[in-house]
Structure formats: C-alpha cells, structure tokens
Amino acid sequence: QSDESIRQLRKQRLILIFNLLHTLGVRANELTQITNAKMVELLEQGQTKIIAHKQKMEKIIYLTPKGKKTIKALLPHLEANDAYLLVSGRGAKRTPLEPSSVLRDINSYLQKVFPTKNITSHSFRASLVSELINDKNISVKVVQQLVGHKDISTTYLYARVSTENIMNSLAMVR
C-alpha cells in the first residue's frame, strides 16, 4: 500500500476510536479489549461486560439508542466473532492493537491538531461525563456507575461548572 492509503486508513481508525471513546465513555485501554462479538452484543442488548483494565474487575459498558446509531454508521458490516475490534496488520497477521500504541497515536494526533490545549485520549471520557452531569442533568451517582468509578469524588472531578451552567441554574430559581 502507498503511504497515502496507509495514512487514510490510520485517519479512519482514529476517527472510529475517537467516536467510540466518547460514545462508550471507556478508557483507551478498555477499548482495545473489545471484540467484534462484544460490540455486536452491545448493539443488540444495549450493554456488555468487559474486565476494566484499571480496576481489574468486571465493568458494564452501556449504549444509548443514539450511540447505537453512531456505531452502526461507523461499523455497518460488523460480524459477531472473537476477533478484536481494533487490530493492526492484514490477513492472518491481524493482531489486537496494543493499548500503549493506541494512546500514543491518539495523543500524538491530538497534540498536532490542538497544540495549545492539553487534550488527551482521556478527554473524550471526561467530555462525556461532564456533558451528562452539566448539560443533561444526569445524577452524578448514575454517571459514576456508567463510567465505573469506585469513588464518587472521582466523578465529581469531571463535573466542570461553566458560567452557562450557573446562569441556567439561576434562571430555574428566579
């Protein structure tokens, strides 16, 4: 393959990864564990289980109807098999992507696109949590369960309060 086609495939894979990170609210290393069969289960049942890398315990990943539409559009020909969703290589040499290489690719790309901002692979997860708490007024306890935080204080760290949040809250009271 030419350098340009490899770059295009890498770009498509990054777009898929960015969408999955934000839609699922998982860590990049958790995303690398997901098989095609787990993704099909998630699309069909709205949830699936993985072993969370950080806590080394079972974690449930949930998917909303809107998230299902997003993922189905990104993965229209997904088959339920034991192959990993994110792989490198072709043919028989397909191997699961290493979490460290996924993190490196994501963070390198984000640094190039947003050189003055501190955006990392974890920013997608933080963005989802913040959006659920601040914009959608979802209970912090529900969000804690959704993202698998053991301690609710960790979830509160993601709840960034903006001037707009304050003004909207005041408008409901006054």
Coordinates of C-alpha atoms in Angstrom, one line a residue:
Q1 CA 0.0 0.0 0.0
S2 CA 1.1 3.6 -0.6
D3 CA 1.9 6.0 2.2
E4 CA -1.2 8.0 1.4
S5 CA -3.5 5.0 1.7
I6 CA -1.9 3.9 4.9
R7 CA -2.4 7.5 6.2
Q8 CA -6.0 7.4 5.2
L9 CA -6.6 4.0 6.9
R10 CA -4.9 5.4 10.1
K11 CA -7.1 8.5 9.9
Q12 CA -10.2 6.4 9.6
R13 CA -9.2 4.2 12.5
L14 CA -8.6 7.3 14.7
I15 CA -12.0 8.7 13.8
L16 CA -13.5 5.4 14.8
I17 CA -11.5 5.4 18.0
F18 CA -12.5 9.0 18.9
N19 CA -16.2 8.2 18.3
L20 CA -16.1 5.0 20.3
L21 CA -14.2 6.7 23.2
H22 CA -16.8 9.4 23.5
T23 CA -19.9 7.3 22.8
L24 CA -18.9 4.5 25.2
G25 CA -17.1 6.5 27.9
V26 CA -14.4 3.9 28.2
R27 CA -10.7 4.3 28.6
A28 CA -8.5 3.7 25.5
N29 CA -7.0 0.6 27.0
E30 CA -10.5 -0.8 27.7
L31 CA -11.5 -0.1 24.1
T32 CA -8.6 -2.3 22.8
Q33 CA -10.2 -5.3 24.7
I34 CA -13.5 -5.2 22.9
T35 CA -14.1 -8.0 20.4
N36 CA -16.5 -7.8 17.5
A37 CA -18.8 -10.2 19.4
K38 CA -18.8 -7.9 22.4
M39 CA -19.6 -4.9 20.1
V40 CA -22.5 -6.9 18.5
E41 CA -23.8 -7.8 21.9
L42 CA -23.6 -4.1 22.9
L43 CA -25.5 -3.1 19.8
E44 CA -28.2 -5.7 20.3
Q45 CA -28.7 -5.6 24.0
G46 CA -27.5 -2.1 24.9
Q47 CA -24.8 -3.4 27.3
T48 CA -21.9 -5.8 27.5
K49 CA -19.3 -6.7 30.1
I50 CA -15.5 -6.3 29.9
I51 CA -12.7 -6.5 32.5
A52 CA -11.8 -3.0 33.4
H53 CA -8.0 -2.6 33.0
K54 CA -7.5 -0.1 35.8
Q55 CA -9.5 -1.9 38.5
K56 CA -9.0 -5.4 37.2
M57 CA -12.7 -6.1 37.7
E58 CA -15.8 -6.6 35.6
K59 CA -17.3 -3.4 34.1
I60 CA -20.5 -3.0 32.2
I61 CA -20.5 -0.8 29.1
Y62 CA -23.8 0.8 28.2
L63 CA -25.0 2.1 24.9
T64 CA -27.9 4.6 24.2
P65 CA -30.1 4.4 21.2
K66 CA -28.2 7.5 19.8
G67 CA -24.9 5.7 20.4
K68 CA -26.2 2.6 18.6
K69 CA -26.9 4.8 15.5
T70 CA -23.4 6.3 15.7
I71 CA -21.7 2.9 16.0
K72 CA -23.9 1.2 13.3
A73 CA -22.9 4.0 10.9
L74 CA -19.2 3.6 11.8
L75 CA -19.3 -0.3 11.7
P76 CA -22.0 -1.2 9.2
H77 CA -20.6 -4.7 8.4
L78 CA -19.8 -5.9 11.9
E79 CA -19.8 -9.7 12.4
A80 CA -20.0 -11.4 15.8
N81 CA -16.7 -13.2 16.1
D82 CA -13.8 -13.4 18.6
A83 CA -11.6 -11.0 16.6
Y84 CA -10.7 -7.8 18.3
L85 CA -12.5 -4.7 17.1
L86 CA -9.2 -2.7 16.8
V87 CA -6.5 -4.6 15.1
S88 CA -3.3 -4.0 13.2
G89 CA -2.0 -5.9 10.2
R90 CA -3.9 -7.8 7.5
G91 CA -5.0 -11.3 6.7
A92 CA -3.7 -13.9 9.1
K93 CA -1.3 -11.4 10.7
R94 CA -4.1 -9.4 12.3
T95 CA -3.3 -8.7 16.0
P96 CA -5.1 -6.6 18.6
L97 CA -3.8 -3.1 18.9
E98 CA -1.6 -2.5 21.9
P99 CA -3.1 0.0 24.4
S100 CA 0.2 1.9 24.5
S101 CA 0.3 2.3 20.7
V102 CA -3.4 3.4 20.7
L103 CA -2.7 6.0 23.4
R104 CA 0.5 7.2 21.6
D105 CA -1.4 7.6 18.3
I106 CA -4.4 9.4 19.8
N107 CA -2.3 11.7 21.9
S108 CA 0.1 12.5 19.1
Y109 CA -2.7 13.3 16.7
L110 CA -4.5 15.5 19.3
Q111 CA -1.3 17.3 20.1
K112 CA -0.8 18.1 16.4
V113 CA -4.4 19.3 15.9
F114 CA -4.7 21.2 19.2
P115 CA -1.1 22.3 20.0
T116 CA -2.1 24.9 22.6
K117 CA -4.6 22.7 24.5
N118 CA -4.0 19.8 26.8
I119 CA -6.3 17.3 25.1
T120 CA -5.6 13.6 25.5
S121 CA -7.3 10.3 24.9
H122 CA -8.9 10.7 28.3
S123 CA -10.5 14.0 27.3
F124 CA -13.3 12.0 25.4
R125 CA -14.3 10.3 28.6
A126 CA -14.1 13.5 30.6
S127 CA -16.2 15.2 28.0
L128 CA -18.9 12.6 28.2
V129 CA -19.0 12.7 32.0
S130 CA -19.1 16.5 32.0
E131 CA -21.8 16.6 29.3
L132 CA -24.0 14.1 31.2
I133 CA -23.7 15.9 34.5
N134 CA -23.7 19.5 33.4
D135 CA -25.7 19.6 30.2
K136 CA -28.1 16.7 30.6
N137 CA -28.5 16.9 34.4
I138 CA -27.9 13.2 34.9
S139 CA -27.4 12.2 38.5
V140 CA -23.7 12.0 39.5
K141 CA -24.5 8.6 41.1
V142 CA -25.8 7.3 37.7
V143 CA -22.8 8.7 35.9
Q144 CA -20.5 7.1 38.4
Q145 CA -22.0 3.7 37.7
L146 CA -21.9 4.3 34.0
V147 CA -18.2 5.1 33.8
G148 CA -17.2 2.6 36.6
H149 CA -15.7 5.0 39.1
K150 CA -15.3 3.3 42.5
D151 CA -15.3 6.6 44.3
I152 CA -17.9 9.3 43.5
S153 CA -15.4 12.0 44.2
T154 CA -13.6 10.9 41.1
T155 CA -16.8 11.5 39.1
Y156 CA -17.2 14.9 40.7
L157 CA -13.8 15.9 39.4
Y158 CA -15.2 15.7 35.8
A159 CA -18.2 18.0 36.6
R160 CA -16.7 21.3 35.3
V161 CA -19.0 24.2 36.1
S162 CA -19.3 26.8 33.4
T163 CA -20.8 30.3 33.5
E164 CA -23.6 29.0 31.4
N165 CA -24.3 26.2 33.9
I166 CA -24.5 28.8 36.7
M167 CA -26.8 31.1 34.7
N168 CA -29.1 28.3 33.7
S169 CA -29.3 27.2 37.3
L170 CA -30.1 30.7 38.5
A171 CA -32.8 31.0 35.7
M172 CA -34.6 28.0 37.2
V173 CA -34.7 29.5 40.7
R174 CA -35.5 33.1 39.9

